[in-house]
Tab-separated table of C-alpha atoms and ligand atoms in Angstrom:
chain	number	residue	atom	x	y	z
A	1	UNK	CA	-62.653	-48.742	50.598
A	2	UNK	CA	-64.205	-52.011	49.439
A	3	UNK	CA	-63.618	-55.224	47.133
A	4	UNK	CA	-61.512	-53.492	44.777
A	5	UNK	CA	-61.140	-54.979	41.563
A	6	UNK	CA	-59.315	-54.040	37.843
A	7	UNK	CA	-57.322	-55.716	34.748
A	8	UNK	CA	-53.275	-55.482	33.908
A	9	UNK	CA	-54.172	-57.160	30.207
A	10	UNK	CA	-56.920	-58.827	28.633
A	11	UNK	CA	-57.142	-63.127	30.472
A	12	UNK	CA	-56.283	-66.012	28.664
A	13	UNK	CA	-58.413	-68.165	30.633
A	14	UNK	CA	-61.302	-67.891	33.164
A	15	UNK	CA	-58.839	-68.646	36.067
A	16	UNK	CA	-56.235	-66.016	34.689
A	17	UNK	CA	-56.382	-64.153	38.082
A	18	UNK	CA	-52.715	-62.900	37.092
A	19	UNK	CA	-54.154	-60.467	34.509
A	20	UNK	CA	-56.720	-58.879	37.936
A	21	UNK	CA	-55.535	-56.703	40.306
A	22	UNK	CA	-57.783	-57.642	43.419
A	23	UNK	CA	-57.947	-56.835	46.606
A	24	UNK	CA	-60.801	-58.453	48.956
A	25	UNK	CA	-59.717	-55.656	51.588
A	26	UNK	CA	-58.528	-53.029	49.040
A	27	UNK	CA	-59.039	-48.840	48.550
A	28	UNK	CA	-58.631	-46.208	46.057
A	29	UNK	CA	-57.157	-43.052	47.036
A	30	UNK	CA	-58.655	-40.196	45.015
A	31	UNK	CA	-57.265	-36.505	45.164
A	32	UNK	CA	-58.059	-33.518	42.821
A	33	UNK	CA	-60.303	-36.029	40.343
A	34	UNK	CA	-57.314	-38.298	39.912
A	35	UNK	CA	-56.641	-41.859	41.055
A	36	UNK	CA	-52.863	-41.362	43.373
A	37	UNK	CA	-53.077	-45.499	44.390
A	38	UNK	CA	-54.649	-48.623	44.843
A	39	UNK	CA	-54.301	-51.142	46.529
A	40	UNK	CA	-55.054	-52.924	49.812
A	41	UNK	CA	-56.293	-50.889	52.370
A	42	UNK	CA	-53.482	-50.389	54.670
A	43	UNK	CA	-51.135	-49.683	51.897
A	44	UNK	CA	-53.149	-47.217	50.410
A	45	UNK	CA	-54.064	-45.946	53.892
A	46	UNK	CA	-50.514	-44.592	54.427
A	47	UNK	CA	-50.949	-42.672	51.363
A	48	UNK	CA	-53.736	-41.435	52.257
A	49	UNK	CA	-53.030	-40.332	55.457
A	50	UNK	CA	-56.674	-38.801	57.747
A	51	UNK	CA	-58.348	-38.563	54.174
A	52	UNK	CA	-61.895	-39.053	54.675
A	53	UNK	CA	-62.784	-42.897	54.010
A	54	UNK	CA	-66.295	-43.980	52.147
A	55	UNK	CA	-66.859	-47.658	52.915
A	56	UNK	CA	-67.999	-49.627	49.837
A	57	UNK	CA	-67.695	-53.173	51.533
A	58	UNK	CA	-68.918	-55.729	50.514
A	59	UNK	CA	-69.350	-54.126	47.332
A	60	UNK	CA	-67.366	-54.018	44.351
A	61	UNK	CA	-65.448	-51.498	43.082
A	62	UNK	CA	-64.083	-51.535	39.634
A	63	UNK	CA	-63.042	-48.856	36.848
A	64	UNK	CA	-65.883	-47.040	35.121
A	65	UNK	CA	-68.087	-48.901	32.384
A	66	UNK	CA	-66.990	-47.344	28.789
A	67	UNK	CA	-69.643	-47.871	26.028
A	68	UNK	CA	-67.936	-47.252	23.182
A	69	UNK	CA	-70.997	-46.515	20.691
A	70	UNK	CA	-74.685	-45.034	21.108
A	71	UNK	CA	-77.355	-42.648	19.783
A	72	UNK	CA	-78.171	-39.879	22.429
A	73	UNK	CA	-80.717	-38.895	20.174
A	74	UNK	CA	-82.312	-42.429	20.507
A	75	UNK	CA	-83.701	-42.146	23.328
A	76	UNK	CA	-87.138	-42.090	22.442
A	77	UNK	CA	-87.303	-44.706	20.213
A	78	UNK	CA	-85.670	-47.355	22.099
A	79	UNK	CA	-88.135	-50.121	21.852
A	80	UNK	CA	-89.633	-49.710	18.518
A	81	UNK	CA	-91.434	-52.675	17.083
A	82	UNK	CA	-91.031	-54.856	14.239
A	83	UNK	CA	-88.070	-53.794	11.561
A	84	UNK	CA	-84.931	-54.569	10.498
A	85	UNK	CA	-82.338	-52.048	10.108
A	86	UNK	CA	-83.017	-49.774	6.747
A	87	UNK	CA	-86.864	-49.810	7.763
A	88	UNK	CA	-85.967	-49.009	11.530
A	89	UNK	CA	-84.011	-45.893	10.010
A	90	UNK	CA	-86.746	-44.618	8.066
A	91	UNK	CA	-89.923	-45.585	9.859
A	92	UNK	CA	-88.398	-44.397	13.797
A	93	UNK	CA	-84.763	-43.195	13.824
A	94	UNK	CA	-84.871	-40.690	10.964
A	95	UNK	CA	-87.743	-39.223	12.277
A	96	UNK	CA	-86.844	-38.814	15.835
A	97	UNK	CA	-83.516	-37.754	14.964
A	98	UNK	CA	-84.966	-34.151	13.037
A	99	UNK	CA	-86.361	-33.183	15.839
A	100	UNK	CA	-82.754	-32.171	17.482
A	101	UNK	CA	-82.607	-29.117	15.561
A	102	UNK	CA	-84.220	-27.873	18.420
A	103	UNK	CA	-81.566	-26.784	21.187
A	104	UNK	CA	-83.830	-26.616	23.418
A	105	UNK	CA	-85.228	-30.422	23.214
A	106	UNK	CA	-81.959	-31.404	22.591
A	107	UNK	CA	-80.329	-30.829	25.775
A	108	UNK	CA	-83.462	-32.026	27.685
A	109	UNK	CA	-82.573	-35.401	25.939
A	110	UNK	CA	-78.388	-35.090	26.534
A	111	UNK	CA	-79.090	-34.490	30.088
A	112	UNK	CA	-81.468	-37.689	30.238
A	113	UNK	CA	-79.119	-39.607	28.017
A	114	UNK	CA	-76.156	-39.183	30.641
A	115	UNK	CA	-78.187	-39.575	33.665
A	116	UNK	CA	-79.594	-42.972	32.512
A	117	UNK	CA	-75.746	-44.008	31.743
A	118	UNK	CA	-73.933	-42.795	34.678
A	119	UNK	CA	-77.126	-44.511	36.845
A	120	UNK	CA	-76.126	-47.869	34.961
A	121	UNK	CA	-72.095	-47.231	36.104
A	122	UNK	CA	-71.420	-46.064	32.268
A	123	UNK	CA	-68.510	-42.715	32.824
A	124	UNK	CA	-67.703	-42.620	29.714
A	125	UNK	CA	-69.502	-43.020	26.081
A	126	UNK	CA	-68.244	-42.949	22.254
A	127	UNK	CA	-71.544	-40.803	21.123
A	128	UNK	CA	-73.849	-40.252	17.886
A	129	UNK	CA	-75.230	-36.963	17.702
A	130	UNK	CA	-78.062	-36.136	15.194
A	131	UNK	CA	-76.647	-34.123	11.826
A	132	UNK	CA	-77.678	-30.666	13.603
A	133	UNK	CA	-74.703	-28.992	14.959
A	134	UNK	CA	-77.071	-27.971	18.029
A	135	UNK	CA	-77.398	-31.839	19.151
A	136	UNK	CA	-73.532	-31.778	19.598
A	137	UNK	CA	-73.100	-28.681	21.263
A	138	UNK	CA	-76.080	-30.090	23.551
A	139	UNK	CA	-74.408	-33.122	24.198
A	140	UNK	CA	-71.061	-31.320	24.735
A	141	UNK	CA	-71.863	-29.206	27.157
A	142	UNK	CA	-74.123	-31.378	29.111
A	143	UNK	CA	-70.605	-34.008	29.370
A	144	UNK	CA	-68.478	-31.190	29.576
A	145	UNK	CA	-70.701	-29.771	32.775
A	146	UNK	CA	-70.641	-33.354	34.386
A	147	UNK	CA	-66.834	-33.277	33.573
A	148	UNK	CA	-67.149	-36.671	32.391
A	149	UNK	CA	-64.669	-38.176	29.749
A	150	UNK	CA	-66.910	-38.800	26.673
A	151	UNK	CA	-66.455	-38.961	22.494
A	152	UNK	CA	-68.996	-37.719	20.105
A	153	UNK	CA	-69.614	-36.240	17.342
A	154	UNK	CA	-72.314	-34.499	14.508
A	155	UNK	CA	-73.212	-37.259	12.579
A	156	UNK	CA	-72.503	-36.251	8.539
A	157	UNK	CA	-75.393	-37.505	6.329
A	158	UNK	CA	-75.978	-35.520	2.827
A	159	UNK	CA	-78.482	-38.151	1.052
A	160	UNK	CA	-80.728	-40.967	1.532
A	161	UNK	CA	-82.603	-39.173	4.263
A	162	UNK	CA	-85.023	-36.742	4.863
A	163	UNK	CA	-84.620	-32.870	4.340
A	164	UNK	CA	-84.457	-32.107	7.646
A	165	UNK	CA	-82.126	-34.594	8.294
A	166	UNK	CA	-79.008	-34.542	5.608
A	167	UNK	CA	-75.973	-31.665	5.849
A	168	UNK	CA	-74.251	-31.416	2.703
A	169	UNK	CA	-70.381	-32.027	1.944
A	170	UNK	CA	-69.101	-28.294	2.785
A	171	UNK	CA	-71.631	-27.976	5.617
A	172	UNK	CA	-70.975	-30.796	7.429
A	173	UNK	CA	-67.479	-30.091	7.045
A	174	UNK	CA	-67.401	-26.854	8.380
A	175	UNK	CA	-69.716	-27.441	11.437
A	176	UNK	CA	-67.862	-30.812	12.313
A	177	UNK	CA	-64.527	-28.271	12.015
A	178	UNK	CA	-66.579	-25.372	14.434
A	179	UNK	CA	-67.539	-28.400	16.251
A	180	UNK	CA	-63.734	-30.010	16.617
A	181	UNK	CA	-62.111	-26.279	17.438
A	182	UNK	CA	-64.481	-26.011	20.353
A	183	UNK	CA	-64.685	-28.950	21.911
A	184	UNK	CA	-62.115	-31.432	21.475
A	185	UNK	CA	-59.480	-31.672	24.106
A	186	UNK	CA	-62.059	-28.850	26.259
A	187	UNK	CA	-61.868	-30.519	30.040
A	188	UNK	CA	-62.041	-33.896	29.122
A	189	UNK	CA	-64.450	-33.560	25.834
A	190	UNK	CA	-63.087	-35.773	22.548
A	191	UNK	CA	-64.437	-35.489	19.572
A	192	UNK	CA	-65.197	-38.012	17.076
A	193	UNK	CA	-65.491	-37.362	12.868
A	194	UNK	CA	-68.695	-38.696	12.424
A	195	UNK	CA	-69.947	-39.942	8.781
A	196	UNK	CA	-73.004	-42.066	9.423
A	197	UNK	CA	-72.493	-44.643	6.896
A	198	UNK	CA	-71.538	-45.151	3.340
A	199	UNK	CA	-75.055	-45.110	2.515
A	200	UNK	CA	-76.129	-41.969	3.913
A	201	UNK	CA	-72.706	-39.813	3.012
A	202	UNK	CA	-71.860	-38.969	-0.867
A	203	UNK	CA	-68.587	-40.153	-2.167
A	204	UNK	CA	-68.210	-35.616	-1.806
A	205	UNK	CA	-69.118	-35.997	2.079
A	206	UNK	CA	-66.747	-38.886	2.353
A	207	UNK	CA	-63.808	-36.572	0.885
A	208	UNK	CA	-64.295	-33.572	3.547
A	209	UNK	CA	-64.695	-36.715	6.228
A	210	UNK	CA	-60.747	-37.785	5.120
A	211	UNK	CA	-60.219	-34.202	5.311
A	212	UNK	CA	-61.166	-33.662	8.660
A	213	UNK	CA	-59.389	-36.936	9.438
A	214	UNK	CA	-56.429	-36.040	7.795
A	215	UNK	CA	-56.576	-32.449	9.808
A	216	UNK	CA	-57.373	-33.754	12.657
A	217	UNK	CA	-55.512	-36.776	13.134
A	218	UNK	CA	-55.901	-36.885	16.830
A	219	UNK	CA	-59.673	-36.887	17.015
A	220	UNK	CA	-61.328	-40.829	16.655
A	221	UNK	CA	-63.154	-41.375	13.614
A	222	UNK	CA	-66.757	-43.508	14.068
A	223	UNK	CA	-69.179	-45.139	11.708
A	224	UNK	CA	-71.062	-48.168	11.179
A	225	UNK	CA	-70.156	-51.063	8.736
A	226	UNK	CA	-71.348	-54.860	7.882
A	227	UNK	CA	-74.393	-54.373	9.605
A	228	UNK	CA	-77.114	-56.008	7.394
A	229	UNK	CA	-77.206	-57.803	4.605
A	230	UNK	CA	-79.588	-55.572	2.676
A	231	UNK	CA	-77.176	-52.434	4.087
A	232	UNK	CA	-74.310	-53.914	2.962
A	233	UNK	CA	-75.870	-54.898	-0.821
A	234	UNK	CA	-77.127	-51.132	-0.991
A	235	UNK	CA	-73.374	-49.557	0.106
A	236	UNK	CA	-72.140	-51.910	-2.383
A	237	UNK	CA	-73.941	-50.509	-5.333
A	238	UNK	CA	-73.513	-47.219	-4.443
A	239	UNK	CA	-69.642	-47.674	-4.381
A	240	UNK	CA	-69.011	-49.924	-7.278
A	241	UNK	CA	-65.666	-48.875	-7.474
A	242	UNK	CA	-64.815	-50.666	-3.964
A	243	UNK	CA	-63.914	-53.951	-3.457
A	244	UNK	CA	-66.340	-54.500	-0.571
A	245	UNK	CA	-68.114	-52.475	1.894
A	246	UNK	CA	-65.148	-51.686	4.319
A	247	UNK	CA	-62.830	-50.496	1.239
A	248	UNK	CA	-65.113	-47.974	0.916
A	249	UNK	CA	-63.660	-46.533	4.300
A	250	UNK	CA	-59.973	-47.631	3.193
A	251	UNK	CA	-60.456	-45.679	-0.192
A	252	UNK	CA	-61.267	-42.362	2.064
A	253	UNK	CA	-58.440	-43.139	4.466
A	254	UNK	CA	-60.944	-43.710	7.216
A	255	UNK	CA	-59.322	-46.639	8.353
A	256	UNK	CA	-57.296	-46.293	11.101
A	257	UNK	CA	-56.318	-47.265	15.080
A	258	UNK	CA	-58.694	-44.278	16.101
A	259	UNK	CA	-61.534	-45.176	13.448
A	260	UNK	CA	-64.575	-47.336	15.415
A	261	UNK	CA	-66.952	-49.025	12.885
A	262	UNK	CA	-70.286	-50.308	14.721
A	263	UNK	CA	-71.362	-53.795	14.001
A	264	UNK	CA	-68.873	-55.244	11.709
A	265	UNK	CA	-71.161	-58.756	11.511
A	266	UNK	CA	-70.673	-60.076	8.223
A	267	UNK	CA	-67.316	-59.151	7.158
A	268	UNK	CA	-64.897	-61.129	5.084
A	269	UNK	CA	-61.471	-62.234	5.987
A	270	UNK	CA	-60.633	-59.867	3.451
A	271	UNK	CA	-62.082	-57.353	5.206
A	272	UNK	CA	-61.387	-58.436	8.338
A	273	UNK	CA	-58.047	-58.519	7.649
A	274	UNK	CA	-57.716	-54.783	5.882
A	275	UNK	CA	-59.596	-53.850	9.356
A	276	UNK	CA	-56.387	-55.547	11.322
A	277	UNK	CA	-53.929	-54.227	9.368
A	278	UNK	CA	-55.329	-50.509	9.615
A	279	UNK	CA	-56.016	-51.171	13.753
A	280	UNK	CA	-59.400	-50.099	13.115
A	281	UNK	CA	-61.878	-51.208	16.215
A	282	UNK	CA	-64.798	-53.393	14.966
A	283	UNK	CA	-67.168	-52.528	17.830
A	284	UNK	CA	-69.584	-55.509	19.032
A	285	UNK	CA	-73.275	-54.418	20.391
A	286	UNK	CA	-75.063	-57.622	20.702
A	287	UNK	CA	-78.715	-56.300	22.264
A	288	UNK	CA	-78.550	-54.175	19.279
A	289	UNK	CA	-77.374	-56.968	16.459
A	290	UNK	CA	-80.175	-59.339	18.346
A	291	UNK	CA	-83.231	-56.542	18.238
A	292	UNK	CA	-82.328	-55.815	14.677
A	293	UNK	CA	-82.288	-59.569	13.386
A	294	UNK	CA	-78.707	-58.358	11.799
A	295	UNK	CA	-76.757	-61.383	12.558
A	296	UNK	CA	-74.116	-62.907	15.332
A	297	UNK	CA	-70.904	-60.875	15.482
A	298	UNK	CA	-68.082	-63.643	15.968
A	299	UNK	CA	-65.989	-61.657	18.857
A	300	UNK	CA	-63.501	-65.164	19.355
A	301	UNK	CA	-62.998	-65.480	15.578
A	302	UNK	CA	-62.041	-62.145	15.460
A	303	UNK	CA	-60.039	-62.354	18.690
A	304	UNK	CA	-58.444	-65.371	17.636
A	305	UNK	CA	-57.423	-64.862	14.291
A	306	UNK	CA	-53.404	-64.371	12.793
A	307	UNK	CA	-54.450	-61.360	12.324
A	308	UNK	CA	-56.666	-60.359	15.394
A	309	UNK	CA	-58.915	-57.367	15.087
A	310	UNK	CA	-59.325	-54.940	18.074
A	311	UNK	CA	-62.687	-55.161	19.386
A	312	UNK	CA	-65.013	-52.975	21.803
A	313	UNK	CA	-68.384	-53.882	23.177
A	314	UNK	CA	-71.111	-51.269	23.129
A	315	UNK	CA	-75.205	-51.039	24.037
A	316	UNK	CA	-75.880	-49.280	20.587
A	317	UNK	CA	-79.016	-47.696	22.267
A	318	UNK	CA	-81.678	-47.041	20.738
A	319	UNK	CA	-80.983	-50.003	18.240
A	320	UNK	CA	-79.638	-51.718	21.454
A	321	UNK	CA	-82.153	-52.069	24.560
A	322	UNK	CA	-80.606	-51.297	26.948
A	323	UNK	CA	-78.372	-48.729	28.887
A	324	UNK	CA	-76.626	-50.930	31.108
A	325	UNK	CA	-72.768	-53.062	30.137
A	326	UNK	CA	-73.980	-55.358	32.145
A	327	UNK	CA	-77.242	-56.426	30.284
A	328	UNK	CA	-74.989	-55.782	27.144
A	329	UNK	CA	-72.667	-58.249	28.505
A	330	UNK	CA	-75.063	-61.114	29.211
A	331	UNK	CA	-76.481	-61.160	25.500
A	332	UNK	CA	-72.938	-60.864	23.862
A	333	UNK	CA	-72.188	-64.289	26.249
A	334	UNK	CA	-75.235	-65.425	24.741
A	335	UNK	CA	-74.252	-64.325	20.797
A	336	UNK	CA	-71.349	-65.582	21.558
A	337	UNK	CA	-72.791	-69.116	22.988
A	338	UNK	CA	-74.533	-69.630	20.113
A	339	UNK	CA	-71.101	-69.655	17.850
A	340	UNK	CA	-69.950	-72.516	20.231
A	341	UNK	CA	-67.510	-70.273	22.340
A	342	UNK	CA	-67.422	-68.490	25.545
A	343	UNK	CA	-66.467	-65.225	26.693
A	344	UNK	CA	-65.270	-65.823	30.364
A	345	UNK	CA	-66.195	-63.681	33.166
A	346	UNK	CA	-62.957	-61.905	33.590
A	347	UNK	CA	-62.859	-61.339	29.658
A	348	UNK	CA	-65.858	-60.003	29.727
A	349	UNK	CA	-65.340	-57.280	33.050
A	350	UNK	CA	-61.620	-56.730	31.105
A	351	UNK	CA	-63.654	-56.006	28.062
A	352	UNK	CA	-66.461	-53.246	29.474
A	353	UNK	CA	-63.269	-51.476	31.442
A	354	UNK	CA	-59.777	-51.955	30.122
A	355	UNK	CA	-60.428	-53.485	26.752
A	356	UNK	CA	-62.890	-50.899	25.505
A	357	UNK	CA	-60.470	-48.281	27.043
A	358	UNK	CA	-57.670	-49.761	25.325
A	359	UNK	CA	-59.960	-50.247	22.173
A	360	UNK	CA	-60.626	-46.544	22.100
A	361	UNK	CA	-57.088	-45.320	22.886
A	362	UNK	CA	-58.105	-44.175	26.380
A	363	UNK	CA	-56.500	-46.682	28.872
A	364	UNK	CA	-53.821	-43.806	29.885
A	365	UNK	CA	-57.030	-41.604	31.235
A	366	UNK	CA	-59.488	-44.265	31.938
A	367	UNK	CA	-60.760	-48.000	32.263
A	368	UNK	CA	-57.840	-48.863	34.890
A	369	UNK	CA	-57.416	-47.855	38.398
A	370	UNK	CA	-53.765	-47.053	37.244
A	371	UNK	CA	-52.099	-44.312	39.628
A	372	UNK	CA	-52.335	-40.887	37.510
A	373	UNK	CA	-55.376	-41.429	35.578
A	374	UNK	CA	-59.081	-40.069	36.069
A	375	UNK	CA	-61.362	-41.835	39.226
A	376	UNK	CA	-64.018	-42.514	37.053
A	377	UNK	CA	-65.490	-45.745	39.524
A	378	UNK	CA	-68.312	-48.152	39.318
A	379	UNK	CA	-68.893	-49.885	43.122
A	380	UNK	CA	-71.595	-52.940	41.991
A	381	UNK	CA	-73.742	-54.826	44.639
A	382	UNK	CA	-73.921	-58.801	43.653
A	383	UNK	CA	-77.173	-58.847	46.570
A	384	UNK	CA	-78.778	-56.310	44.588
A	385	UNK	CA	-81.855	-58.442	43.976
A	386	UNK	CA	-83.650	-61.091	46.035
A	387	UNK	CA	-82.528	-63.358	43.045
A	388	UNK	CA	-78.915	-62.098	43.084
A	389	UNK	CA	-79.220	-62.587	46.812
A	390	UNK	CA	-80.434	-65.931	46.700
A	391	UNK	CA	-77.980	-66.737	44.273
A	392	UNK	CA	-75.247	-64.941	45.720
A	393	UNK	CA	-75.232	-67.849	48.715
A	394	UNK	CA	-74.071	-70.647	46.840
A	395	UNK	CA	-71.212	-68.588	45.514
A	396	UNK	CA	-67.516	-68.814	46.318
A	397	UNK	CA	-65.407	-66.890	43.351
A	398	UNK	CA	-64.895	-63.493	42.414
A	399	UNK	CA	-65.418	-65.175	38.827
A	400	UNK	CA	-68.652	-66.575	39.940
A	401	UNK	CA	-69.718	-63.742	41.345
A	402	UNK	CA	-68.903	-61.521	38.452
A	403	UNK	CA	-71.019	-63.467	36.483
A	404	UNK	CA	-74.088	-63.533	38.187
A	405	UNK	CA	-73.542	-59.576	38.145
A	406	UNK	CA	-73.279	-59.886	34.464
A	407	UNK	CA	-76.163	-62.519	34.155
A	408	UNK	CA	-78.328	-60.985	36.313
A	409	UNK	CA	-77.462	-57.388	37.045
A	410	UNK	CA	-78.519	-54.066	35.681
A	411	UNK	CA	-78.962	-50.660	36.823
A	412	UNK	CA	-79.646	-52.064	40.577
A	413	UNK	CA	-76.905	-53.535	41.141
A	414	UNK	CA	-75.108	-49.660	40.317
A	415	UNK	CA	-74.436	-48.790	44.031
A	416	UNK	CA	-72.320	-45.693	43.465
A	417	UNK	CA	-70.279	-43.852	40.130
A	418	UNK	CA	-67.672	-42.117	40.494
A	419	UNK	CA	-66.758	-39.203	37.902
A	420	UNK	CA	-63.485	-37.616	38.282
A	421	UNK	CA	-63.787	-38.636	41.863
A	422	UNK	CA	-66.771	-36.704	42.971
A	423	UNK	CA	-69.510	-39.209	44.006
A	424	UNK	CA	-72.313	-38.496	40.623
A	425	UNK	CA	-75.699	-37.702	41.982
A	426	UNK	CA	-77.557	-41.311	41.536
A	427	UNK	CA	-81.266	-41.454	40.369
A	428	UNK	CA	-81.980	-37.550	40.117
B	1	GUN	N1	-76.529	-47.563	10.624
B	1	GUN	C1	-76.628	-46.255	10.287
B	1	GUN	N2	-77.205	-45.541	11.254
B	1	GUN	C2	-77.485	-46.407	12.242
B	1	GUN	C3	-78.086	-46.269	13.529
B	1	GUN	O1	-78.495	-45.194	13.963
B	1	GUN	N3	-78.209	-47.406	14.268
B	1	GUN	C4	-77.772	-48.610	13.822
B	1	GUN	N4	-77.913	-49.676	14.597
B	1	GUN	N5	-77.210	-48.773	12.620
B	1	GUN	C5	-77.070	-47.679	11.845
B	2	FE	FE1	-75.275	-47.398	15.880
């Protein structure tokens, strides 16, 4: 029971109440991990029958954050000073990221990983592992024990990177294959073909990637494109054949409605437009495009377009700084501010929930509080802080109020998460 909030379709407008479902007095009746209604609270109540009542009010309770791309194995180096992206991948990722060939240290950092999301009212995450086919299984199995709904994959890198970082074309094919027959559609683990970027993956690694796609058309396909303007000069040259960076993905069929490409800053309307046509998600992770100096992703161009591109919003940790959607939120409003536009409050709570479920093909299972899918819940506290608090007094909307959450709130305004209904341990 509590303030019970979710979105029907993405607002038009900051008063577009029509596209919330919200009920000041509402409830969500949960039974065997699944959502069976919401609604208001007496409605729901004769559902529900004498089932046992948990009383969120005057808290908010809204669908499950989805962050719909990170680096588990980034933990460590969130926070590293002073480079831009190609000298951030050498000098701290690549580094870090060789030290998951150990199993051991790799599901010390999985289990930290998903603790720090869940505490910040993230259920489910589209996932980077490291190349090593251990990091996956780590990850895997720590997701697959907390039964939450999560994507990931073994990133596939065969150059440009150290030795004990880079797979090679048949290897990375065969483990991402092990990886796939394992784990995807196992409880509610998906997984994701994971090339790390044009630069790091041969034009022989890209091959076996369209393979995989091709063979697996109902896993989601993830990478990163348009990031940097030195990244995208170096893909460039090392496909001459392609038109431009993103028809480097096109010309290995790796385009596609399940395909999400991280950053997308600086791309063209041509490019843009081959993204569109394909459905591919360009995937928007301001605290990360802001840290890195790579550039202002323009999410209401995009949106607005003829041809509109589907977007997602994601932390990008450890290139992004931070675990929580709301903090993500707040600088995307701000990258977005500086374009002379505005993402609206109820955009912006559509986007971390529905839109990013939608995004990632997932809004049957997740990102609603539709009847029939998964209780994956996020309750948020708007007095979390004597700030918020102070704030919170001059405040009459839900808008209003979701904004100071998203202006102002992080991990303690997370009151409770839900995963698959069972209340998740918070701050263990
Ligand atoms: N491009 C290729 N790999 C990465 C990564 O790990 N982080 C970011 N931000 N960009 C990348
Ligand atoms: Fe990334």
């Amino acid at each position: 029971r509590g303030r019970v909030l979710s979105f029907l379709r993405e607002p038009v407008a900051g008063d577009d109440l029509a596209a919330c479902r919200y009920e000041e007095d509402g409830a969500v009746f949960i039974k065997r991990g699944k959502i069976v209604a919401a609604g208001d609270f007496s409605t729901v109540s004769a559902v529900a029958g004498d089932a046992p009542v948990t009383d969120h009010r005057p808290h908010l309770v809204l669908p499950g954050f989805i962050d719909a791309h990170a680096h588990f194995p980034q933990m460590q180096i969130i926070a590293s000073y002073g480079a831009e992206l190609l000298d951030w991948l050498n000098d701290y990722t690549f580094p870090e990221e060789t030290k998951f060939s150990d199993a051991q240290h790799a599901r010390r950092i999985a289990r930290l990983f998903l603790d720090e999301m869940i505490r910040h009212g993230t259920t489910t995450v589209a996932a980077y592992c490291s190349v090593h086919m251990a990091s996956a299984e780590a990850f895997f199995e720590e997701s697959h024990s907390r039964d939450m709904l999560n994507i990931a994959g073994k990133v596939m890198m065969d150059r440009n990177a150290p030795a004990g970082l880079i797979d090679t074309p048949q290897s990375g094919y065969e483990d991402s294959k092990a990886l796939i027959a394992q784990w995807h559609g196992k409880g509610r683990q998906l997984y994701a073909i994971t090339p790390r970027f044009a630069i790091t993956s041969s034009p022989e690694q890209m091959e076996m990637a369209q393979a995989l796609a091709a063979e697996h058309p109902d896993c989601h396909v993830q990478s990163h494109l348009s990031e940097n303007h030195a990244e995208i000069r170096w893909a460039e040259q090392l496909y001459p054949q392609a038109k431009d960076y993103t028809d480097v993905y096109a010309r290995y069929g790796l385009l596609g409605r399940k395909s999400l490409f991280g950053h997308c800053i600086h791309l063209s309307d041509r490019e843009a437009d081959a993204m569109s046509e394909t459905g591919s998600v360009a995937v928007f992770c301001p605290t990360s495009n802001l840290f890195l100096g790579s550039g202002l992703f323009d999410y209401q161009r995009y949106r607005k377009r003829e041809r509109p591109l589907h977007v997602a919003v994601a932390t990008d940790v450890g290139g992004g700084t931070n675990y929580s959607m709301l903090r993500t939120l707040d600088e995307g409003y701000k990258v977005i501010a500086l374009q002379g536009e505005k993402l609206n409050p109820l955009a912006s709570f559509w986007q971390m929930t529905r839109g990013n479920a939608e995004a990632l093909s997932i809004a049957e299972r997740a990102g609603t509080l539709d009847a029939g899918t998964d209780a994956d819940i996020v309750v948020l506290d708007a007095w979390a802080t004597p700030t918020m608090r102070t704030r919170m007094e001059t405040i009459d909307t839900l808008s209003e109020e979701l904004f100071l959450l998203q202006t102002l709130g992080d991990d303690r305004a997370v009151r409770e998460v839900y995963i698959a209904g069972r209340a998740a341990k918070l701050g263990d």
